[in-house]
Structures are given as C-alpha cells and as structure tokens.
Amino acid sequence: MPTLWLVLFLLLLSTLGFFAGRARALKSAGGDPRKLHSLPVYYGLNVALSGLVPALGVLAVWLLAQPMLIDTRVSSLLPEDSIPADLTRDLVMSDVRRVAEGLDIAVGQGALSEAEVGALKAGSSDIRARLGEVGVALGSDVRPEVLAAARSYRALSHTGTLVMAAVVAGLSLAGLAWSYARTHRDYRARNVVERGVLALLILAASLAILTTIGIVLSMLFETANFFGLHDWRDFFFGSTWAPNFRGDSELSILPLLWGTLYISLIALLVSVPIGLFAAIYLSEYAGKATRSFAKPLLEILAGIPTIVYGLFALLTVGPMLADIFGKGGALGVDWMAGATSVLTAGVVMGIMLIPFVSSLSDDIINAVPQSMRDGSLGLGATRSETVRSVVLPAALPGIVGAVLLAASRAIGETMIVVMGAGAIAKFSLNPLESMTTITTRIVSQLTGDTDFASPETLVAFALGLTLFVLTLGLNVLALYIVRKYREQYE
Amino acid sequence: MNDMSRVERAVEIKQTKMECRDCHVYYGDTHAIKNVNVDIEDKTVTAFIGPSGCGKSTFLRCLNRMNDTIAGARVEGSFMLDGEDIYDKRVDPVQLRAKVGMVFQKPNPFPKSIYDNVAYGPRIHGLARNRAEMDEIVEKALRRGAIWDEVKDRLDAPGTGLSGGQQQRLCIARAIATEPEVLLMDEPCSALDPIATAQVEELIDELRQNYSVVIVTHSMQQAARVSQKTAFFHLGQLVEFGETGQIFTNPEDPRTESYITGRIG
Amino acid sequence: MTDLTPDAAPGRRHGGSLLTLDARTRRRNRAEARFRAYGIGAILIGLLMLVVLVVTIVSRGTGAYTQTFVTLDVELLENKLDKKGTRDIEAIKKVSTFGYTPLINAAFETAAQKAGIETALKPKDQAAILSKSAAAQLRDYVLADPSRIGQTVSFRFLANSRVDGYLKGRVTRESIANDKSISAEQLDFVDQLIAAGMIRKTFNLDFILGSDASDQRPEAAGMGVSMVGSLFMMLVVLVLALPIGVAASIYLEEFAPKNWLTDVIEVNISNLAAVPSIVFGILGLAVFINYMHLPMSAPLVGGLVLTLMTLPTIIISTRASLKSVPPSIRDAALGVGASKMQAVFHHVLPLAAPGILTGTIIGLAQALGETAPLLLIGMVGFIASNPPDGIAAGLLSPNSAMPAQIYEWAKRADPAFYERAWGGIIILLVFLVTMNTLAVILRRRFERRW
C-alpha cells in the first residue's frame, strides 16, 4: 500500500511543520506569546495545514485520474486487429488489467522476480499456470498482445505512482516551506487557518452534492452504453423481460415496474390503515403511559434490518400463506405454487412500513393545533367525529406526503422482495403468484460475474436510474407537500 | 368606568340555569379551583374576572366538561344544569356540550368552507333532515352571529380566510348553530382589535335575549360593558359574586377593590 | 322526548334530560367505540407483529447456538499415516484426508463393540453420521504434532447436520424418507450412541466465533469472520462519516449563507436520506470497483458505500443537536472576543457532542444492518473461511458482513442453514439493540434542557 505510506509520511511532515511553525512564531516574538497576532497554536496549524491539505487534495485527484489515463494510453497501444471478433476492447482491457494485477501479486509474493517478468513470453512459459499458483485465476491463455499491454500497463502504473509520490511529497514540502517562511509575529495566522478550515467545511458539505452527481453520472453513462446496445423502445415499451446469453434478450422494464407497483400497493394497503389508526390512537386517545410504552415498541419494528424481514418473508410468512392457499392447504384450494408471491413480499413490507407511516402521521397529526380539536369538542362532537371531520382533513396534505414517502420506501426496498417476491417477470393480477421487481432484477443482473459490455448487465443501470428518478420524484413531491403543510401551522 | 351607566341593569328575578356548589378542580397535585359556588342565570351575561391564572378559565371549562379532555384534571362538587348534575355518570359529555356551547380565546375556524364550519355542529347532532333545512340553520346562525351580510356571497370560501374579528363571529355563529342553552366564552376578544371587539361585544349583548352567556375576560371594562352579573376569582377562589354594578361600584371584599382599582392583577 | 315531529323547526332538538341518552347519541357513541377499537386494534396488530417476529427469531434461531458432537476414541495407526515410521512431516503431509477415513471407520467399529451396540450398519455408514470435516480435523491434529501417531486420542467430532437436526427435532424418521444422506438405521444407531453417552448436544461457541463453511457442512458454519468484516466496515464508516458529517453540519448550520447553493445542498441531503440503499450499491459498483478498481468484496468498499449512505442521517441529527444549542452561548463567546470559528469549536460543538454521538450510533446501527448495497459489491456468494490477519488485510481482502452472511445462508436451500440464518439474526439484533440502548442512555444522561 504505497498510498498509505505516502499519507503517513505527509502526516508526519505536517506534525513536524506544526512544531516548527509554532517555535518560529514564538521566536519572532522573543518567546512572549502576548506579542503574537494569534495564539501560537494557529501558527503551527497554519504550517501543518499548508503542508497537508494541498498535497492530500492532489493525491486524491491523482488517484481518481490515474486509472483512467493509463487505461486510455494502454488501450490505444492495443492494435485494432488484436481484438478478437467476439470480444470488445473493454473486455480485452479487463484481461490486461487482470494480468497486470496478477504479475504484481506474483512479484509481491516473491513467486516471480522483475527480471523473470520481463523474460516471460506469452507462448513459451505458461503465464496462466504461474499466476494460478499465486491465486490469480485467468479465464484463458494470455495472448502476446495482452501480455505486452499488461507490461506497459504495469510500467505506466509504476511510473505514475512514483511520479505521484514525488509530486505529492514535493507539494507538501513546498507548502510547509512557504508558510514557514511567512510565519512572523505580525502574520495573521488565525484568520488564515480559519479561512482554511471554512474551506474544508464547505468541501465536506458539498460531498452530498458530489454523491448525488456520482450516482447520476455513474448510472447515466452505463445507461447510455446500454441504450447503445439495446433498443430503448424495447426497454420502455416492450412487454417481456427475458434476459439470455444468446444476445437476443428482451429487456423491458414494464413487467418489473408492474411487480414493483403491485407489491408496493399491497404494502401500503397493509401499512397505511394500520399505521394511520395507530397514529390516531396514540395522538388522540392514548394516555401518557400508553404512549410512552407503545410508541417506542412500534418503532422497534422500524429499526429491524430489512434482511430480518426478508428472512421472515422467505421462511415464515411465505410457507404460512402456502399452507393456507397452496395445494393441500387449509382452504383446500391450489392457488399458490410456492412460498414466494406478491402477497408474501407485500404483507411483510407492509409490516415493516407500519412504524414508518405511524410515526410520520403521528408528527403530522400532532401539528394540528389543539384549538381545532377544542372547537369541535366544544360543539359536542365526539372524539372520533373530531378526528374524522376536523383533524384528518386538516392533516390530509401531511398524511398524503407521509404515504408518498412510504411508497417511495416500498418501491426502493430490496431485501424483502429479493427473498419474498420471486423471480418471474410477468403481468398478472393474482397476488398469490410470484412476480419480480426492479430492485430484485438489479441485484440478479449485478451479482456474480458481471460483464460490463453486455446489455444483460448494463440494463441494471438503466433500471437503477429509473428507480432513482422514480423515488426521487416521490420524495421531492412528498417533502414539498409536508413542508407546505408545516408552514401552514407555524 | 364611565360607560358603566350605559348597561341596562336587569332587576327582575330570573330563573337559575346552572347551579354550582362546592366546586374543586385539581390538575395533578395543583389545587386549581377551591370551593367555588356560583349560580348562572338564564338570559343573563355572567362575567368571570380576575388576574391571570386565577382559575376563571378552568372553572368555565368545567361547565361543559371540556376539562375531561385534559389528562390529569379532576373535578369535584356539584354542577347542576336545569337541576341535573352534569357530572353524573349517565351524562354523555357530547350531549352536554350540545346544550352548553363554547367559544374559545383564539378564533379557531376549521379548515373548511364558511358554510361547513357552521353546518358542522347541526350535522353531527342531526338537526337538519335535508339540505334546505341546513341552509336555513346556517343562515339563521350566521345572522345571529352578525356576520351574514359579510359572508353571504362567499359561503364556499374557507373560514380561515376571514379577518380575525370575522373568524371569531363565525366561531360564535358556529357555536349557536346547535342551539345551545348556555354559551361559554373564554376571553373571546383577547385576540381581536378594538373594532372587532366592539362588534363581538354588541353581539354578546344581543345573544342575551336567547341564551345564558358566561364570559371570561381579563378586561374589567369589558365585563362592565357586557355583563349583568360578575364573579371575581382570585387564586382559585371565588372572592365575590354579584350584580355587575355593585361589584364595580361598591365591592364588599377588599381584594375585589384592589383588583378593580389596579393594585393587584 | 325529542321533538322530531315533522313540523318542528329545524335546529331545535334539546329540552330532553341530560340523564337519558337519546338514540342518536347512543349511535354516535357506538361509532366512537368502534373507532377507538380500530385504533387499539391497529396498535395491537403492530405489537403482535413485533412479538411474532421476536418469538420466531428466538425460537428458530437459538438452535444454532447448540451443536451435536460425537466423542470418539481414535487410534492414530502408524501403518496408515506414517508407513516408514520416520515421522517426516513431508511424508505425513502426503496422506490426504481420504487416508484418515479408515481410522474413523475403525474407531466407530471399536466404539460400537465397546458400548455393546448392535447394528447392521457398515462402519463406513456409521462414520457417515459425522461431519465431512471430521477427517480434516484429524489430519490437522496429526500434522500439528506428528509424535502423536500411534496413540489413541479422544476426539470431539461435529455430527453432520442431519444428526444435529435429529437431536433438535428438525429431522424425523418421516422427514428423511427421500433423504439420501441419512437413513432410518443410522438414526437408530444415533439413538444407541446417545444412550451410550457418546453423542451430546452442547453449547456451540464456534457458531459465534467460527467462519463460514461450504454448503456441504452447515454444522461447521459460523458468524465470526463476517462479524470481523462488519467491524472493519463500521470502522471505515465511523472514521469517514463522523468527521465529514460533523464538518458538513457545522458549515450548513453555523456558516452557510442563505442562498440557492445552500438550499440545493439541503434539499440534496434530505433527498439522499431517502434514496433506496440499492442505488448506493450501484454507485459503489460503478465508481469504487469498476472505475477505481478497488478490490471486489472488500470491507473498505463496503465501508465507503455505507459511509455515503449514512452521511445524510448523521448530518440531519448533527444539525438538530447544533440547532438545539441556544444562540446565547454563541453570543457569549463572541462577546468576549472569540472568532466565530472559535465560538463554534470551543462552545457549541462540545455542547452538541452527546446529540452528535447519539445520531452517529443510530446511523452506524442502520449501516450495520444494511444488506442490499453489499450484494452488488460482492460481499455475498463468497465463503469467508479465514479471519483477516492485520488491518490492511481486514480492509482489503475479500470478506463478508453479518447481514450478507445471513442472506448467503438463507439462499442455501437447506433447513440446517436456515437455523443458522436465524441464529445469525440473533447476533445481529444483539449488536443493534446494544447500540440503540447505548444511544438512548447517552441521550438520557446528557440531555440538556435549555
């Protein structure tokens, strides 16, 4: 891990810089800290930060940019005719990377020396076997072009890393020297340090935006690749989801969307009435004791990880429903073939969402001013009449927002549907059949061996992007509604 | 207090509507009302006055059992409405509140149309058999609430869009739409400007012809202007109760005098 | 008493006694009672679900904490293991696990004779009640100290999962009708061994500390290594999310000017908090693995993904606790000549620390239970058989994580693994409950009312 050592080196340098800067400032003031513009510690910090921050910044950017630059360089070294007809340039490049990585590991473990690596010939010595010994399995024998490319890949990486270390260390030293030279009793160290810290704070805050941009860009690029390989009309308007390896997959989102929405609908049918009534009872009827007892208990349901609900669906609810509706079941009907079904996933997801709906609605119902309730009760309305005709209508926008948030949760939920819904993409109204969802297909297309050049893998990014847009839209709408609602009573 | 002479003094003996004896209210450990005895007469405006926190609002809320909605509140003593104990086990507070209506300190129209605000009470109590009857009830209540002329063209507009004074008169109209026998008003003008206050006070004076009105106020002038009987509360106790004119001009208790002259409060 | 005569004016109804309820009030009270019952019902359904969930987890998961062991005296025959008698470790290594099987078969034969058990089973079938790891266990023992060859040593072998299931009641003579890996005769033999005191079910520490095993040996699978994987991920999350989250919150709460950029950041954060977790997995796969070529299945990558996912939670709770520090504290610090930065770092931040800590713990707990993004970065489908040696390996070498391990077991269609999945959930929940309790205690202890 040369990067780790580099970072440790930088940290060490700046620690030294801290003490040096502090000492120099004190010296310039004749050892009397009262004569300094700022506290001595700020002079130290100023030197340390100017040695650390720019260097670390360059390091981060370098680490991000280097792989891309080297990829492009090496890729351009591969002659066009060296790429077999059944492979793409990207695939050959991943072979190159793998060989280079394997050689690195082999050298690192001492199985090969640098000289031996230089002497390796694709034909004569069996690279595949040698690399297999150190634990790097290759799919096929290494061709000469690939080996050559891997060598230059390694060479470039090595040079890149060396240059990076030199540049970063140099930058750090330069920063230290520059700020050390400027350290003087009249230097406004505190103001400089504070400006620097503020910049760091801003950087941290903008990470949220970077994450969003990262999400959108990463999915957008791969989605664009996907639409380059697969007709977008089939994706959006087709009717069949049938990936296969022959290259004529039908990849339409519509059956998946149907499954997703159907399961979410059932989840909402379970969670909204129960959650809403629970919230009404807790905020309008329950005494303090009941409230302080029931509310946290219900909220435990929200803190249980989704994998637990998934297991519950797969091993408890599913078999139970199959015992009722399945062959030889309690009802004597044969409506359910296996344990996985829309109903299984929907019901379990509904249970998961009960506390979500109830605590959101509870907040919203509590925001309705007490004077409204007094007005209604003072007219001789019963509590339920008050709730139905005054409180709920007043809270309606907020509750709609809460339900939308719950819907967005349901649409994006993964583990419960992966384990409880099944894997069959189809349009059906029967809730006892197993169906599949967007999230389950993302998981199944992206786990195991992924090949970023095939539409069957890339479709996951298009699905992910659709999911992101869908949930984002619901969230923005819901947050907007809830915010408007709160403003009304503030 | 020179406007006191304007108020007509009722001298004839009136029928007692509500009779409260040995009343105590506790909030948890706090003894909020101590041994209060008051008679509320029919077709009379009774004012409860006193410094903040003296318990006048608490006592008012006992009269239609609104204290039931507060956790930890406990009421003792006898409250008779037309000779029936309103705290009797057989009494449903819902039915009681239809007879003893209430108007609150802050105007609290429901987030519904003006029409639906007024129709709400009659609807839950089933006072109208069809739409035409409901229209009639709503119009009558709005007229009695002295707000009909201002809203008759926009009955479908939201009640929350009215001005403060209009909202409070709408709330009064809403309260009288159920034809209560007693109307409780908890500082109905404290959130209103002087002009709106004058309108509401005028309205209270008119309401006296049909209802028994109990009004809590911390404005002594208001008590003097609108009421015939006045009760002075201090620290949870009823200090003095009698004809408004007598309380203001010739109080028996030194505490009442101190309050009226502004030494306590 | 009510004058509901047709000619009565609308709006008039009272006059009746308060002490008698009219029909309408009675009807309304019934509606009221119904409504209230719905509310109670909803709460009870919610609580019932909680109880069902907990009871299911406990009743189906506790089995994983006990395991069936067979105690057997094995003679380490020299003529099988070290024919030349040189005790040369290289020569002994040449004997594969297959060479140890006869020793176990022989041990069963001897044991059956000694205990007076009569069975029609061949020794090979008797030995089949052991886990497939038994021979390897024997071999490891011998290789650790070749001088033991020739002795008779008492071993505690794992019984295979069917026998284990038989002792736990999961496997019965009816349920094995179509099961090729165990027969009714073998169960009879097990019964006799139990009577002879050679088979016993005891507490299984290996489930908590051990590593995962291949899908042929559910009896040997444990949570330990995946727990280490989770631990390393949480370390990454803590080290990255806490400082970044606090820094971002301080900026947004204390320094950010009110402009469109700040608005965009705020809206962004509240939306990120609601983005489905699987989307973060896609981000991790595309950016960390596919673009930056970080190793697949590494806890470092898992930690990075979970950091991005947890950041909004931490930022939201940190901002809330910063907001709860009254402005008078800032004014006081500024009033004695501190800079804004000093006021924040010397006064506001320490006062908000308990709240920040609570929010961080809750965020960590959320990250600890998250599974979906881990599926995409390859932390599932991988048998975490060895604990990492050292911090760098812990971060970079492939590993699993607790929820991913549970999912992995749930996928293997063998009831013995289901039991382990439920058992794993108990461990996961113990961690979550501990963390949340800690958060509650911190909040109670340091909560300040301004």
Short mmCIF file of C-alpha atoms in Angstrom, two decimals, chain B residues 81 84 88 90-92 94-96 98-99 123-127 129 133 136-137 178-179 181, chain C residues 4-22 24-25 28-29:
data_model
loop_
_atom_site.label_atom_id
_atom_site.label_comp_id
_atom_site.label_asym_id
_atom_site.label_seq_id
_atom_site.Cartn_x
_atom_site.Cartn_y
_atom_site.Cartn_z
CA LEU B 81 -77.87 22.28 34.69
CA GLU B 84 -79.42 17.75 36.56
CA ASP B 88 -73.49 12.33 36.63
CA ARG B 90 -75.17 8.78 32.97
CA VAL B 91 -74.42 12.07 31.29
CA ASP B 92 -72.65 11.95 27.98
CA VAL B 94 -71.13 15.04 23.97
CA GLN B 95 -74.83 15.61 24.66
CA LEU B 96 -73.99 18.13 27.34
CA ALA B 98 -74.59 20.42 22.55
CA LYS B 99 -76.54 22.24 25.28
CA ARG B 123 -74.69 17.90 11.16
CA ILE B 124 -73.14 15.88 13.96
CA HIS B 125 -76.20 16.40 16.14
CA GLY B 126 -78.56 15.57 13.30
CA LEU B 127 -80.54 18.78 13.47
CA ARG B 129 -83.25 16.49 7.70
CA GLU B 133 -83.19 22.88 6.42
CA GLU B 136 -81.90 27.65 6.90
CA ILE B 137 -80.00 26.76 10.08
CA THR B 178 -76.52 23.92 17.52
CA GLU B 179 -78.99 25.98 19.57
CA GLU B 181 -78.92 26.86 26.09
CA LEU C 4 -88.55 15.32 15.96
CA THR C 5 -92.09 15.85 14.76
CA PRO C 6 -92.18 16.78 11.07
CA ASP C 7 -93.43 20.29 11.67
CA ALA C 8 -90.77 21.13 14.22
CA ALA C 9 -88.47 23.89 13.12
CA PRO C 10 -85.03 22.68 12.08
CA GLY C 11 -82.27 23.18 14.54
CA ARG C 12 -84.37 22.56 17.64
CA ARG C 13 -83.99 19.33 19.43
CA HIS C 14 -82.94 19.82 23.03
CA GLY C 15 -85.06 20.11 26.06
CA GLY C 16 -84.61 16.46 26.95
CA SER C 17 -82.93 15.38 30.12
CA LEU C 18 -79.19 15.05 30.14
CA LEU C 19 -79.50 11.89 32.14
CA THR C 20 -81.08 9.91 29.33
CA LEU C 21 -79.19 9.30 26.17
CA ASP C 22 -81.17 9.79 23.01
CA ARG C 24 -78.69 9.43 18.12
CA THR C 25 -76.15 9.92 20.90
CA ARG C 28 -72.71 8.14 17.89
CA ASN C 29 -71.19 6.60 20.97
#
